[in-house]
Backbone as CSV, one residue per row, in Angstrom:
resi,resn,N_x,N_y,N_z,CA_x,CA_y,CA_z,C_x,C_y,C_z
1,MET,-18.809,9.325,17.939,-18.024,8.406,16.928,-16.681,9.624,18.238
2,ALA,-17.111,10.771,18.233,-16.041,11.592,18.752,-15.406,12.035,19.901
3,LEU,-17.177,11.409,20.914,-16.925,11.483,21.645,-16.559,10.074,22.181
4,LEU,-16.807,9.243,21.641,-16.037,7.845,22.290,-14.699,7.678,21.962
5,SER,-14.528,8.521,21.045,-12.872,8.568,20.783,-12.518,9.843,21.939
6,SER,-13.109,10.568,22.142,-12.454,11.356,23.549,-12.450,10.732,24.991
7,ALA,-13.164,10.056,25.293,-13.297,9.090,26.260,-12.152,7.879,26.286
8,LYS,-12.049,7.330,25.019,-10.580,6.280,25.286,-9.817,6.928,24.775
9,ARG,-9.783,8.699,24.836,-7.940,9.384,24.870,-7.826,9.420,26.398
10,ARG,-9.028,9.530,27.056,-8.992,10.128,28.686,-8.230,8.413,29.455
11,VAL,-8.830,7.755,29.593,-8.970,6.419,29.995,-7.498,5.650,29.098
12,GLY,-6.903,6.100,27.927,-6.044,5.857,27.824,-4.514,6.837,28.387
13,ALA,-4.811,8.100,28.724,-3.452,8.134,29.113,-3.790,8.585,30.875
14,HIS,-4.888,8.612,31.209,-5.171,7.831,33.030,-4.048,6.302,33.499
15,LEU,-4.345,5.366,32.079,-3.988,3.957,32.298,-2.339,4.304,31.525
16,LYS,-2.082,5.437,30.749,-0.355,4.681,30.343,-0.578,4.007,29.860
17,SER,-1.546,3.853,28.625,-1.456,2.899,28.310,-1.575,3.387,26.303
18,ALA,-0.789,2.848,25.797,-0.405,2.837,24.030,-1.748,2.402,23.673
19,ALA,-1.469,1.178,23.589,-2.969,0.266,22.968,-4.430,1.144,23.392
20,MET,-4.076,1.822,24.243,-5.955,2.799,24.151,-6.326,3.826,23.917
21,ASN,-4.609,4.084,23.874,-4.371,5.474,22.917,-4.732,5.083,20.968
22,ALA,-3.874,4.394,20.888,-4.187,3.570,19.639,-4.815,3.419,19.019
23,ASP,-6.343,2.908,20.042,-7.680,2.791,19.382,-8.269,4.073,19.883
24,ALA,-8.170,4.921,20.518,-8.811,6.262,20.090,-8.334,7.339,18.942
25,LYS,-6.938,6.388,18.364,-6.615,7.624,17.093,-7.390,6.636,15.864
26,GLN,-7.687,5.360,16.715,-8.654,4.631,15.285,-9.666,5.530,15.055
27,THR,-10.357,5.527,16.679,-11.488,5.876,16.756,-12.212,7.241,16.164
28,GLU,-10.941,7.818,16.147,-11.172,9.478,15.530,-11.097,9.215,14.020
29,PHE,-10.443,8.518,13.674,-9.993,8.007,11.862,-11.542,7.925,11.262
30,CYS,-12.462,6.857,12.105,-13.370,6.485,11.547,-14.192,7.470,12.266
31,THR,-14.404,8.356,12.991,-15.576,9.866,12.971,-14.904,10.355,11.344
32,TYR,-14.072,10.591,11.224,-13.908,11.175,9.957,-14.540,11.120,9.115
33,LEU,-14.014,9.947,8.868,-14.475,8.665,7.578,-15.846,8.763,7.588
34,SER,-16.723,8.587,8.800,-18.173,8.531,9.281,-19.032,9.879,8.264
35,ALA,-18.379,11.238,9.112,-18.717,12.673,8.786,-18.650,12.923,7.284
36,ILE,-17.605,12.118,6.563,-17.492,12.739,5.189,-18.832,11.780,4.255
37,LEU,-19.142,10.294,4.739,-20.071,9.947,4.555,-21.231,10.156,4.707
38,LEU,-22.118,10.591,5.985,-22.823,10.935,6.313,-22.768,12.733,5.910
39,GLY,-22.153,13.385,5.273,-21.970,14.524,4.319,-22.637,14.207,3.348
40,GLY,-22.391,13.135,2.629,-22.408,12.681,1.572,-24.121,12.301,1.195
41,LEU,-25.523,11.717,2.040,-26.038,11.144,1.699,-27.449,12.020,1.998
42,PRO,-27.089,12.679,2.341,-28.352,14.080,2.101,-27.812,14.726,0.690
43,LEU,-26.991,15.021,-0.107,-26.591,15.371,-1.213,-27.549,13.717,-2.459
44,ASN,-27.151,12.777,-1.618,-27.551,11.442,-3.172,-29.510,11.563,-2.538
45,VAL,-29.726,11.942,-1.413,-31.285,11.791,-1.020,-31.974,13.122,-1.979
46,VAL,-31.634,14.495,-1.794,-31.987,15.435,-2.840,-31.839,15.599,-4.061
47,SER,-30.586,14.877,-4.506,-30.559,15.042,-5.807,-29.897,13.877,-6.988
48,ASP,-29.402,13.048,-5.718,-28.552,12.001,-6.784,-27.843,12.314,-7.711
49,PRO,-27.029,12.704,-7.215,-25.988,13.223,-8.254,-24.460,12.032,-8.426
50,TRP,-24.674,11.324,-9.646,-23.841,10.628,-10.582,-22.027,10.938,-9.431
51,TRP,-21.824,11.990,-9.420,-20.795,12.503,-8.937,-20.220,12.181,-7.270
52,ALA,-21.396,11.646,-6.866,-20.761,12.532,-5.589,-20.149,11.062,-4.938
53,ASP,-20.295,10.014,-4.797,-20.160,8.983,-4.163,-18.404,8.738,-4.701
54,PRO,-17.903,9.474,-5.832,-16.827,9.018,-6.452,-15.270,10.509,-5.403
55,VAL,-16.305,11.621,-5.555,-15.907,12.544,-4.384,-16.048,12.194,-3.537
56,ALA,-16.298,11.489,-2.602,-16.130,11.332,-1.036,-14.930,10.250,-1.173
57,ALA,-15.054,9.695,-2.590,-14.067,8.047,-2.135,-12.178,9.317,-2.289
58,LEU,-12.263,10.342,-3.159,-11.213,11.593,-3.398,-10.826,11.446,-2.182
59,VAL,-11.951,12.224,-1.310,-11.812,13.101,-0.370,-10.809,12.122,1.186
60,MET,-11.562,10.523,1.276,-10.957,9.574,2.209,-9.707,8.848,1.696
61,VAL,-9.473,8.931,-0.083,-7.987,8.911,-0.090,-6.456,9.503,0.339
62,PRO,-6.038,10.392,0.859,-4.897,10.548,1.014,-5.192,10.817,3.314
63,ILE,-6.757,10.600,3.561,-6.832,10.094,4.749,-6.491,8.696,5.356
64,ILE,-7.056,7.987,4.533,-6.848,6.658,4.057,-5.082,6.019,4.016
65,ALA,-4.392,6.921,2.476,-3.135,6.615,2.354,-2.290,6.226,3.702
66,LYS,-2.067,7.814,4.139,-1.238,8.342,4.962,-1.333,7.420,6.213
67,GLU,-2.832,7.397,6.545,-2.882,6.012,7.246,-1.937,4.814,7.176
68,GLY,-2.541,3.971,6.061,-2.224,2.906,5.578,-0.198,3.445,5.538
69,ILE,0.514,4.167,4.862,1.633,4.507,4.692,2.098,4.326,6.232
70,GLU,1.103,4.898,7.332,2.306,5.387,8.451,2.413,3.682,9.226
71,GLY,0.823,3.072,9.191,1.008,1.556,9.176,2.480,0.260,8.473
72,LEU,2.266,0.820,7.393,3.264,-0.010,6.974,4.754,0.036,7.442
73,GLN,4.935,1.733,7.597,5.954,2.004,8.386,6.435,1.494,9.977
74,GLY,5.716,1.065,10.427,5.696,0.649,11.225,5.891,1.765,12.587
75,ARG,5.446,2.556,12.223,5.350,4.343,12.540,3.936,4.461,13.143
76,GLY,3.970,4.462,14.894,2.913,5.106,15.979,2.781,6.471,15.714
77,CYS,1.937,7.061,16.266,1.331,8.312,16.328,2.288,8.656,17.371
78,ASP,2.251,9.978,17.942,2.816,10.390,19.018,2.201,10.547,19.909
79,ASP,0.718,10.379,19.594,-0.233,10.283,21.313,-0.639,9.164,21.654
80,CYS,0.008,8.033,20.606,-0.234,6.781,21.180,0.427,5.741,21.914
81,LEU,1.876,6.653,21.600,3.552,6.495,22.259,3.473,6.846,23.538
82,ALA,2.553,8.022,24.083,2.573,8.790,25.122,2.296,8.011,26.166
83,GLY,1.523,7.163,26.150,1.868,5.946,27.334,2.907,5.237,27.915
84,ASP,3.803,4.638,26.705,5.100,4.309,26.670,5.885,5.196,27.697
85,ARG,5.746,6.231,27.463,6.939,7.224,28.081,7.301,7.179,29.346
């Protein structure tokens, strides 16, 4: 995911495309969530703690909330808008 995000960012910069830059930002966001998930999987396999999934969810909440609030406010990311300048 990180490599895909980087490639999308390069293409977005080359094309000066706000849509591609926004898609690169979304892929980067998915990378964070995937890393959190993949970090918790070995923990579940090794010891199966009851608290692992709720902790992973709580780590994700601020990331998701920030993106959601910015989306509801109609704010675009600085990287995404760079293609419009």
